[in-house]
């Protein structure tokens, strides 16, 4: 669920608009006082005042960091394009000022990013240091599960105490309300939206609550908010194996692959056995290969399996500065990830292994589900069937072989809302499809610019 695309996003400027808590009355829509962004002369930064709890609109308020890149051709301006890079944990304010968007999009739209609750400079939740000494997230028995449960409960208690009230008000339904508050503050009758990965959950929530206020919406690499815990883990496990199989096929036909001419699957199993004798063990090898499948970086994977290159940093640490912290307040409240005991864990783990005998499950699916072990009560924003009856035609985009957000999730969104969605398939690999080639970028850009629904598929490029 994390943001991918290290190359265009790594160069993003950092926005330094601070979040704070205040106690102003709710009243009408709040305006945004814009000022030049300290690190980007083309950008404007500000804060958006919203209720901490949307069920108590006249109660405590918080300030969210906002940034915009004004349309460079005001005479042809189409309106506001809100954007979110996903994670959760990615800074939408920084993303709005990034180099991902084409000159024509930057010319025709004010590109606006709101750091979602608990991220960026919107009261960021930072508790990674509390997670040191975590027991294995692959418990082998009841005692191991109990140790994980106790550790997680301790982290949750301390993280909530450190973070303050924002910790219990950071689910995607609240983010959707914040987005509409921004629309009102900007004086827009309708907005356009582009969300990547977990940003698609924010988009789905907005389309359900405020569908008639959408001009256009792109959901790229969809996280299916209707998934229960079995699908949340199992579908992603199957997607990881599908991506590895695609890598093996590439190796078979590519002479430069370090494993060309070998049985790639046998070489993988041998590498796992070798990793059992290394200090970090086989799970680190699996996690690093999973991260490379997201790019995809198939040459690196082949070298890693062949033993000719080093370890790779975990993807979660590459893109979201506080992903491991904020997911406790967001993902755990958007999905019913409440594994109660070792018996239930064992059933879910068996399903992962059944659907993913090669990769032994999905790093993200498993890690997020076990991170939520010990979270009390039902989720604040539980998963449910998508209902966007008031929304216009929404463009759903996905790579056919995405290891992180399965293609089946995008297809399921279309099945749930066939009249309100169009599916554009990138017939290739990796996580996040929009900037993959001229077809995916052009299809999205043309839809945003003139509401043209693109062709149903785009050819693969690369890997």
PDB file of N, CA, C and O in Angstrom, residues 331-395:
ATOM      1  N   UNK A 331      -4.575   2.340   8.457  1.00  0.00           N
ATOM      2  CA  UNK A 331      -4.891   1.026   7.897  1.00  0.00           C
ATOM      3  C   UNK A 331      -5.684   0.179   8.890  1.00  0.00           C
ATOM      4  O   UNK A 331      -6.669  -0.480   8.528  1.00  0.00           O
ATOM      5  N   UNK A 332      -5.283   0.211  10.157  1.00  0.00           N
ATOM      6  CA  UNK A 332      -5.958  -0.623  11.167  1.00  0.00           C
ATOM      7  C   UNK A 332      -7.370  -0.145  11.460  1.00  0.00           C
ATOM      8  O   UNK A 332      -8.148  -0.888  12.083  1.00  0.00           O
ATOM      9  N   UNK A 333      -7.716   1.084  11.029  1.00  0.00           N
ATOM     10  CA  UNK A 333      -9.081   1.572  11.205  1.00  0.00           C
ATOM     11  C   UNK A 333      -9.888   1.545   9.909  1.00  0.00           C
ATOM     12  O   UNK A 333     -11.099   1.767   9.926  1.00  0.00           O
ATOM     13  N   UNK A 334      -9.228   1.250   8.788  1.00  0.00           N
ATOM     14  CA  UNK A 334      -9.922   1.126   7.505  1.00  0.00           C
ATOM     15  C   UNK A 334     -10.227  -0.324   7.142  1.00  0.00           C
ATOM     16  O   UNK A 334     -11.035  -0.571   6.238  1.00  0.00           O
ATOM     17  N   UNK A 335      -9.586  -1.254   7.811  1.00  0.00           N
ATOM     18  CA  UNK A 335      -9.772  -2.674   7.503  1.00  0.00           C
ATOM     19  C   UNK A 335      -9.974  -3.477   8.788  1.00  0.00           C
ATOM     20  O   UNK A 335      -9.494  -3.085   9.854  1.00  0.00           O
ATOM     21  N   UNK A 336     -10.682  -4.581   8.656  1.00  0.00           N
ATOM     22  CA  UNK A 336     -10.998  -5.423   9.819  1.00  0.00           C
ATOM     23  C   UNK A 336      -9.868  -6.414  10.079  1.00  0.00           C
ATOM     24  O   UNK A 336     -10.060  -7.634  10.027  1.00  0.00           O
ATOM     25  N   UNK A 337      -8.702  -5.886  10.340  1.00  0.00           N
ATOM     26  CA  UNK A 337      -7.517  -6.707  10.583  1.00  0.00           C
ATOM     27  C   UNK A 337      -7.398  -6.933  12.090  1.00  0.00           C
ATOM     28  O   UNK A 337      -6.598  -6.305  12.766  1.00  0.00           O
ATOM     29  N   UNK A 338      -8.209  -7.818  12.594  1.00  0.00           N
ATOM     30  CA  UNK A 338      -8.265  -8.087  14.033  1.00  0.00           C
ATOM     31  C   UNK A 338      -8.037  -9.585  14.264  1.00  0.00           C
ATOM     32  O   UNK A 338      -8.972 -10.339  14.514  1.00  0.00           O
ATOM     33  N   UNK A 339      -6.778 -10.027  14.105  1.00  0.00           N
ATOM     34  CA  UNK A 339      -6.459 -11.445  14.312  1.00  0.00           C
ATOM     35  C   UNK A 339      -6.477 -11.690  15.813  1.00  0.00           C
ATOM     36  O   UNK A 339      -5.651 -11.166  16.554  1.00  0.00           O
ATOM     37  N   UNK A 340      -7.425 -12.490  16.271  1.00  0.00           N
ATOM     38  CA  UNK A 340      -7.694 -12.591  17.711  1.00  0.00           C
ATOM     39  C   UNK A 340      -6.779 -13.561  18.441  1.00  0.00           C
ATOM     40  O   UNK A 340      -6.459 -13.364  19.608  1.00  0.00           O
ATOM     41  N   UNK A 341      -6.380 -14.646  17.770  1.00  0.00           N
ATOM     42  CA  UNK A 341      -5.615 -15.673  18.469  1.00  0.00           C
ATOM     43  C   UNK A 341      -4.755 -16.445  17.471  1.00  0.00           C
ATOM     44  O   UNK A 341      -4.822 -16.219  16.249  1.00  0.00           O
ATOM     45  N   UNK A 342      -3.960 -17.359  18.004  1.00  0.00           N
ATOM     46  CA  UNK A 342      -3.032 -18.103  17.149  1.00  0.00           C
ATOM     47  C   UNK A 342      -3.772 -19.000  16.159  1.00  0.00           C
ATOM     48  O   UNK A 342      -3.317 -19.176  15.028  1.00  0.00           O
ATOM     49  N   UNK A 343      -4.921 -19.524  16.553  1.00  0.00           N
ATOM     50  CA  UNK A 343      -5.683 -20.384  15.644  1.00  0.00           C
ATOM     51  C   UNK A 343      -6.124 -19.609  14.405  1.00  0.00           C
ATOM     52  O   UNK A 343      -6.029 -20.095  13.268  1.00  0.00           O
ATOM     53  N   UNK A 344      -6.615 -18.388  14.621  1.00  0.00           N
ATOM     54  CA  UNK A 344      -7.031 -17.575  13.477  1.00  0.00           C
ATOM     55  C   UNK A 344      -5.816 -17.178  12.636  1.00  0.00           C
ATOM     56  O   UNK A 344      -5.867 -17.207  11.398  1.00  0.00           O
ATOM     57  N   UNK A 345      -4.724 -16.815  13.299  1.00  0.00           N
ATOM     58  CA  UNK A 345      -3.502 -16.498  12.562  1.00  0.00           C
ATOM     59  C   UNK A 345      -3.068 -17.690  11.710  1.00  0.00           C
ATOM     60  O   UNK A 345      -2.692 -17.518  10.535  1.00  0.00           O
ATOM     61  N   UNK A 346      -3.117 -18.875  12.266  1.00  0.00           N
ATOM     62  CA  UNK A 346      -2.671 -20.078  11.551  1.00  0.00           C
ATOM     63  C   UNK A 346      -3.506 -20.305  10.292  1.00  0.00           C
ATOM     64  O   UNK A 346      -2.978 -20.692   9.247  1.00  0.00           O
ATOM     65  N   UNK A 347      -4.813 -20.052  10.377  1.00  0.00           N
ATOM     66  CA  UNK A 347      -5.674 -20.215   9.204  1.00  0.00           C
ATOM     67  C   UNK A 347      -5.318 -19.196   8.118  1.00  0.00           C
ATOM     68  O   UNK A 347      -5.235 -19.544   6.933  1.00  0.00           O
ATOM     69  N   UNK A 348      -5.086 -17.973   8.523  1.00  0.00           N
ATOM     70  CA  UNK A 348      -4.729 -16.941   7.548  1.00  0.00           C
ATOM     71  C   UNK A 348      -3.351 -17.197   6.946  1.00  0.00           C
ATOM     72  O   UNK A 348      -3.135 -17.001   5.742  1.00  0.00           O
ATOM     73  N   UNK A 349      -2.424 -17.669   7.763  1.00  0.00           N
ATOM     74  CA  UNK A 349      -1.085 -17.970   7.266  1.00  0.00           C
ATOM     75  C   UNK A 349      -1.123 -19.147   6.292  1.00  0.00           C
ATOM     76  O   UNK A 349      -0.448 -19.136   5.250  1.00  0.00           O
ATOM     77  N   UNK A 350      -1.944 -20.148   6.595  1.00  0.00           N
ATOM     78  CA  UNK A 350      -2.081 -21.289   5.688  1.00  0.00           C
ATOM     79  C   UNK A 350      -2.646 -20.839   4.337  1.00  0.00           C
ATOM     80  O   UNK A 350      -2.230 -21.334   3.280  1.00  0.00           O
ATOM     81  N   UNK A 351      -3.584 -19.893   4.373  1.00  0.00           N
ATOM     82  CA  UNK A 351      -4.133 -19.368   3.122  1.00  0.00           C
ATOM     83  C   UNK A 351      -3.065 -18.604   2.335  1.00  0.00           C
ATOM     84  O   UNK A 351      -2.989 -18.720   1.098  1.00  0.00           O
ATOM     85  N   UNK A 352      -2.242 -17.829   3.019  1.00  0.00           N
ATOM     86  CA  UNK A 352      -1.131 -17.149   2.352  1.00  0.00           C
ATOM     87  C   UNK A 352      -0.227 -18.150   1.645  1.00  0.00           C
ATOM     88  O   UNK A 352       0.142 -17.971   0.487  1.00  0.00           O
ATOM     89  N   UNK A 353       0.158 -19.187   2.353  1.00  0.00           N
ATOM     90  CA  UNK A 353       1.087 -20.168   1.789  1.00  0.00           C
ATOM     91  C   UNK A 353       0.440 -20.975   0.666  1.00  0.00           C
ATOM     92  O   UNK A 353       1.118 -21.356  -0.300  1.00  0.00           O
ATOM     93  N   UNK A 354      -0.857 -21.232   0.772  1.00  0.00           N
ATOM     94  CA  UNK A 354      -1.557 -21.945  -0.298  1.00  0.00           C
ATOM     95  C   UNK A 354      -1.543 -21.134  -1.583  1.00  0.00           C
ATOM     96  O   UNK A 354      -1.328 -21.676  -2.673  1.00  0.00           O
ATOM     97  N   UNK A 355      -1.752 -19.830  -1.457  1.00  0.00           N
ATOM     98  CA  UNK A 355      -1.831 -18.990  -2.635  1.00  0.00           C
ATOM     99  C   UNK A 355      -0.469 -18.432  -3.061  1.00  0.00           C
ATOM    100  O   UNK A 355      -0.357 -17.837  -4.130  1.00  0.00           O
ATOM    101  N   UNK A 356       0.541 -18.622  -2.234  1.00  0.00           N
ATOM    102  CA  UNK A 356       1.864 -18.079  -2.542  1.00  0.00           C
ATOM    103  C   UNK A 356       2.965 -19.044  -2.120  1.00  0.00           C
ATOM    104  O   UNK A 356       3.754 -18.755  -1.229  1.00  0.00           O
ATOM    105  N   UNK A 357       3.053 -20.203  -2.777  1.00  0.00           N
ATOM    106  CA  UNK A 357       4.103 -21.161  -2.406  1.00  0.00           C
ATOM    107  C   UNK A 357       5.510 -20.698  -2.773  1.00  0.00           C
ATOM    108  O   UNK A 357       6.486 -21.202  -2.215  1.00  0.00           O
ATOM    109  N   UNK A 358       5.641 -19.735  -3.676  1.00  0.00           N
ATOM    110  CA  UNK A 358       6.960 -19.267  -4.101  1.00  0.00           C
ATOM    111  C   UNK A 358       7.489 -18.212  -3.142  1.00  0.00           C
ATOM    112  O   UNK A 358       8.563 -18.355  -2.539  1.00  0.00           O
ATOM    113  N   UNK A 359       6.729 -17.131  -2.962  1.00  0.00           N
ATOM    114  CA  UNK A 359       7.159 -16.001  -2.144  1.00  0.00           C
ATOM    115  C   UNK A 359       6.749 -16.131  -0.679  1.00  0.00           C
ATOM    116  O   UNK A 359       7.083 -15.264   0.138  1.00  0.00           O
ATOM    117  N   UNK A 360       6.012 -17.174  -0.361  1.00  0.00           N
ATOM    118  CA  UNK A 360       5.576 -17.423   1.031  1.00  0.00           C
ATOM    119  C   UNK A 360       4.734 -16.269   1.576  1.00  0.00           C
ATOM    120  O   UNK A 360       4.787 -15.900   2.733  1.00  0.00           O
ATOM    121  N   UNK A 361       3.916 -15.705   0.695  1.00  0.00           N
ATOM    122  CA  UNK A 361       3.030 -14.634   1.111  1.00  0.00           C
ATOM    123  C   UNK A 361       3.503 -13.277   0.608  1.00  0.00           C
ATOM    124  O   UNK A 361       4.494 -13.158  -0.110  1.00  0.00           O
ATOM    125  N   UNK A 362       2.783 -12.255   1.003  1.00  0.00           N
ATOM    126  CA  UNK A 362       3.103 -10.884   0.634  1.00  0.00           C
ATOM    127  C   UNK A 362       3.695 -10.159   1.829  1.00  0.00           C
ATOM    128  O   UNK A 362       3.108 -10.145   2.912  1.00  0.00           O
ATOM    129  N   UNK A 363       4.847  -9.528   1.638  1.00  0.00           N
ATOM    130  CA  UNK A 363       5.455  -8.764   2.713  1.00  0.00           C
ATOM    131  C   UNK A 363       4.461  -7.750   3.281  1.00  0.00           C
ATOM    132  O   UNK A 363       4.233  -7.679   4.487  1.00  0.00           O
ATOM    133  N   UNK A 364       3.839  -6.962   2.394  1.00  0.00           N
ATOM    134  CA  UNK A 364       2.949  -5.903   2.877  1.00  0.00           C
ATOM    135  C   UNK A 364       1.669  -6.453   3.480  1.00  0.00           C
ATOM    136  O   UNK A 364       1.227  -6.003   4.533  1.00  0.00           O
ATOM    137  N   UNK A 365       1.037  -7.401   2.798  1.00  0.00           N
ATOM    138  CA  UNK A 365      -0.207  -7.945   3.324  1.00  0.00           C
ATOM    139  C   UNK A 365      -0.028  -8.553   4.696  1.00  0.00           C
ATOM    140  O   UNK A 365      -0.826  -8.325   5.614  1.00  0.00           O
ATOM    141  N   UNK A 366       1.021  -9.324   4.856  1.00  0.00           N
ATOM    142  CA  UNK A 366       1.289  -9.976   6.144  1.00  0.00           C
ATOM    143  C   UNK A 366       1.710  -8.955   7.191  1.00  0.00           C
ATOM    144  O   UNK A 366       1.226  -8.988   8.333  1.00  0.00           O
ATOM    145  N   UNK A 367       2.591  -8.041   6.816  1.00  0.00           N
ATOM    146  CA  UNK A 367       3.127  -7.088   7.776  1.00  0.00           C
ATOM    147  C   UNK A 367       2.045  -6.151   8.300  1.00  0.00           C
ATOM    148  O   UNK A 367       1.999  -5.842   9.497  1.00  0.00           O
ATOM    149  N   UNK A 368       1.169  -5.688   7.426  1.00  0.00           N
ATOM    150  CA  UNK A 368       0.105  -4.800   7.867  1.00  0.00           C
ATOM    151  C   UNK A 368      -0.911  -5.527   8.730  1.00  0.00           C
ATOM    152  O   UNK A 368      -1.390  -4.975   9.734  1.00  0.00           O
ATOM    153  N   UNK A 369      -1.252  -6.751   8.355  1.00  0.00           N
ATOM    154  CA  UNK A 369      -2.214  -7.499   9.164  1.00  0.00           C
ATOM    155  C   UNK A 369      -1.679  -7.784  10.558  1.00  0.00           C
ATOM    156  O   UNK A 369      -2.390  -7.631  11.563  1.00  0.00           O
ATOM    157  N   UNK A 370      -0.427  -8.177  10.656  1.00  0.00           N
ATOM    158  CA  UNK A 370       0.132  -8.482  11.978  1.00  0.00           C
ATOM    159  C   UNK A 370       0.429  -7.210  12.773  1.00  0.00           C
ATOM    160  O   UNK A 370       0.444  -7.243  14.005  1.00  0.00           O
ATOM    161  N   UNK A 371       0.637  -6.088  12.096  1.00  0.00           N
ATOM    162  CA  UNK A 371       0.810  -4.822  12.816  1.00  0.00           C
ATOM    163  C   UNK A 371      -0.458  -4.441  13.550  1.00  0.00           C
ATOM    164  O   UNK A 371      -0.414  -3.742  14.577  1.00  0.00           O
ATOM    165  N   UNK A 372      -1.611  -4.878  13.043  1.00  0.00           N
ATOM    166  CA  UNK A 372      -2.895  -4.529  13.654  1.00  0.00           C
ATOM    167  C   UNK A 372      -3.318  -5.518  14.740  1.00  0.00           C
ATOM    168  O   UNK A 372      -4.385  -5.335  15.351  1.00  0.00           O
ATOM    169  N   UNK A 373      -2.541  -6.558  14.974  1.00  0.00           N
ATOM    170  CA  UNK A 373      -2.841  -7.477  16.076  1.00  0.00           C
ATOM    171  C   UNK A 373      -2.829  -6.694  17.386  1.00  0.00           C
ATOM    172  O   UNK A 373      -1.876  -5.972  17.686  1.00  0.00           O
ATOM    173  N   UNK A 374      -3.896  -6.810  18.149  1.00  0.00           N
ATOM    174  CA  UNK A 374      -3.973  -6.112  19.420  1.00  0.00           C
ATOM    175  C   UNK A 374      -4.720  -4.793  19.373  1.00  0.00           C
ATOM    176  O   UNK A 374      -4.974  -4.191  20.423  1.00  0.00           O
ATOM    177  N   UNK A 375      -5.068  -4.304  18.164  1.00  0.00           N
ATOM    178  CA  UNK A 375      -5.847  -3.073  18.071  1.00  0.00           C
ATOM    179  C   UNK A 375      -7.241  -3.339  18.628  1.00  0.00           C
ATOM    180  O   UNK A 375      -7.912  -4.280  18.201  1.00  0.00           O
ATOM    181  N   UNK A 376      -7.715  -2.556  19.567  1.00  0.00           N
ATOM    182  CA  UNK A 376      -8.999  -2.853  20.204  1.00  0.00           C
ATOM    183  C   UNK A 376     -10.193  -2.419  19.363  1.00  0.00           C
ATOM    184  O   UNK A 376     -10.088  -1.526  18.522  1.00  0.00           O
ATOM    185  N   UNK A 377     -11.322  -3.065  19.613  1.00  0.00           N
ATOM    186  CA  UNK A 377     -12.588  -2.658  19.045  1.00  0.00           C
ATOM    187  C   UNK A 377     -12.706  -2.874  17.552  1.00  0.00           C
ATOM    188  O   UNK A 377     -11.734  -3.229  16.875  1.00  0.00           O
ATOM    189  N   UNK A 378     -13.896  -2.643  17.003  1.00  0.00           N
ATOM    190  CA  UNK A 378     -14.078  -2.732  15.556  1.00  0.00           C
ATOM    191  C   UNK A 378     -13.431  -1.534  14.874  1.00  0.00           C
ATOM    192  O   UNK A 378     -13.213  -0.484  15.498  1.00  0.00           O
ATOM    193  N   UNK A 379     -13.119  -1.629  13.573  1.00  0.00           N
ATOM    194  CA  UNK A 379     -12.519  -0.492  12.871  1.00  0.00           C
ATOM    195  C   UNK A 379     -13.494   0.671  12.772  1.00  0.00           C
ATOM    196  O   UNK A 379     -14.710   0.484  12.633  1.00  0.00           O
ATOM    197  N   UNK A 380     -12.974   1.880  12.843  1.00  0.00           N
ATOM    198  CA  UNK A 380     -13.819   3.072  12.754  1.00  0.00           C
ATOM    199  C   UNK A 380     -14.438   3.227  11.378  1.00  0.00           C
ATOM    200  O   UNK A 380     -15.532   3.780  11.229  1.00  0.00           O
ATOM    201  N   UNK A 381     -13.736   2.742  10.352  1.00  0.00           N
ATOM    202  CA  UNK A 381     -14.169   2.903   8.959  1.00  0.00           C
ATOM    203  C   UNK A 381     -14.086   1.538   8.278  1.00  0.00           C
ATOM    204  O   UNK A 381     -13.209   1.304   7.457  1.00  0.00           O
ATOM    205  N   UNK A 382     -14.980   0.619   8.631  1.00  0.00           N
ATOM    206  CA  UNK A 382     -14.825  -0.771   8.197  1.00  0.00           C
ATOM    207  C   UNK A 382     -14.966  -0.953   6.695  1.00  0.00           C
ATOM    208  O   UNK A 382     -15.617  -0.152   6.011  1.00  0.00           O
ATOM    209  N   UNK A 383     -14.355  -2.004   6.156  1.00  0.00           N
ATOM    210  CA  UNK A 383     -14.480  -2.289   4.719  1.00  0.00           C
ATOM    211  C   UNK A 383     -15.925  -2.612   4.358  1.00  0.00           C
ATOM    212  O   UNK A 383     -16.684  -3.147   5.165  1.00  0.00           O
ATOM    213  N   UNK A 384     -16.286  -2.271   3.124  1.00  0.00           N
ATOM    214  CA  UNK A 384     -17.662  -2.487   2.671  1.00  0.00           C
ATOM    215  C   UNK A 384     -17.696  -2.414   1.151  1.00  0.00           C
ATOM    216  O   UNK A 384     -16.754  -1.929   0.510  1.00  0.00           O
ATOM    217  N   UNK A 385     -18.781  -2.866   0.590  1.00  0.00           N
ATOM    218  CA  UNK A 385     -18.966  -2.814  -0.853  1.00  0.00           C
ATOM    219  C   UNK A 385     -19.033  -1.357  -1.303  1.00  0.00           C
ATOM    220  O   UNK A 385     -19.675  -0.516  -0.675  1.00  0.00           O
ATOM    221  N   UNK A 386     -18.377  -1.058  -2.390  1.00  0.00           N
ATOM    222  CA  UNK A 386     -18.289   0.307  -2.893  1.00  0.00           C
ATOM    223  C   UNK A 386     -19.651   0.795  -3.395  1.00  0.00           C
ATOM    224  O   UNK A 386     -20.344   0.092  -4.137  1.00  0.00           O
ATOM    225  N   UNK A 387     -20.016   2.002  -2.995  1.00  0.00           N
ATOM    226  CA  UNK A 387     -21.263   2.625  -3.437  1.00  0.00           C
ATOM    227  C   UNK A 387     -20.952   4.047  -3.892  1.00  0.00           C
ATOM    228  O   UNK A 387     -20.846   4.958  -3.073  1.00  0.00           O
ATOM    229  N   UNK A 388     -20.783   4.223  -5.193  1.00  0.00           N
ATOM    230  CA  UNK A 388     -20.432   5.545  -5.741  1.00  0.00           C
ATOM    231  C   UNK A 388     -21.478   5.964  -6.771  1.00  0.00           C
ATOM    232  O   UNK A 388     -21.163   6.513  -7.825  1.00  0.00           O
ATOM    233  N   UNK A 389     -22.735   5.719  -6.465  1.00  0.00           N
ATOM    234  CA  UNK A 389     -23.817   5.953  -7.420  1.00  0.00           C
ATOM    235  C   UNK A 389     -23.926   7.415  -7.869  1.00  0.00           C
ATOM    236  O   UNK A 389     -24.456   7.695  -8.948  1.00  0.00           O
ATOM    237  N   UNK A 390     -23.451   8.350  -7.052  1.00  0.00           N
ATOM    238  CA  UNK A 390     -23.556   9.767  -7.402  1.00  0.00           C
ATOM    239  C   UNK A 390     -22.326  10.304  -8.128  1.00  0.00           C
ATOM    240  O   UNK A 390     -22.301  11.483  -8.497  1.00  0.00           O
ATOM    241  N   UNK A 391     -21.322   9.453  -8.335  1.00  0.00           N
ATOM    242  CA  UNK A 391     -20.072   9.906  -8.943  1.00  0.00           C
ATOM    243  C   UNK A 391     -20.135   9.817 -10.466  1.00  0.00           C
ATOM    244  O   UNK A 391     -20.879   9.006 -11.026  1.00  0.00           O
ATOM    245  N   UNK A 392     -19.339  10.641 -11.158  1.00  0.00           N
ATOM    246  CA  UNK A 392     -19.213  10.490 -12.611  1.00  0.00           C
ATOM    247  C   UNK A 392     -18.335   9.284 -12.934  1.00  0.00           C
ATOM    248  O   UNK A 392     -17.930   8.537 -12.042  1.00  0.00           O
ATOM    249  N   UNK A 393     -18.042   9.105 -14.196  1.00  0.00           N
ATOM    250  CA  UNK A 393     -17.180   7.988 -14.601  1.00  0.00           C
ATOM    251  C   UNK A 393     -15.777   8.192 -14.041  1.00  0.00           C
ATOM    252  O   UNK A 393     -15.110   9.181 -14.346  1.00  0.00           O
ATOM    253  N   UNK A 394     -15.334   7.245 -13.221  1.00  0.00           N
ATOM    254  CA  UNK A 394     -14.029   7.289 -12.573  1.00  0.00           C
ATOM    255  C   UNK A 394     -13.078   6.362 -13.320  1.00  0.00           C
ATOM    256  O   UNK A 394     -13.443   5.235 -13.674  1.00  0.00           O
ATOM    257  N   UNK A 395     -11.850   6.828 -13.561  1.00  0.00           N
ATOM    258  CA  UNK A 395     -10.853   6.020 -14.253  1.00  0.00           C
ATOM    259  C   UNK A 395     -10.041   5.221 -13.237  1.00  0.00           C
ATOM    260  O   UNK A 395      -9.382   5.794 -12.363  1.00  0.00           O
TER     261      UNK A 395
END
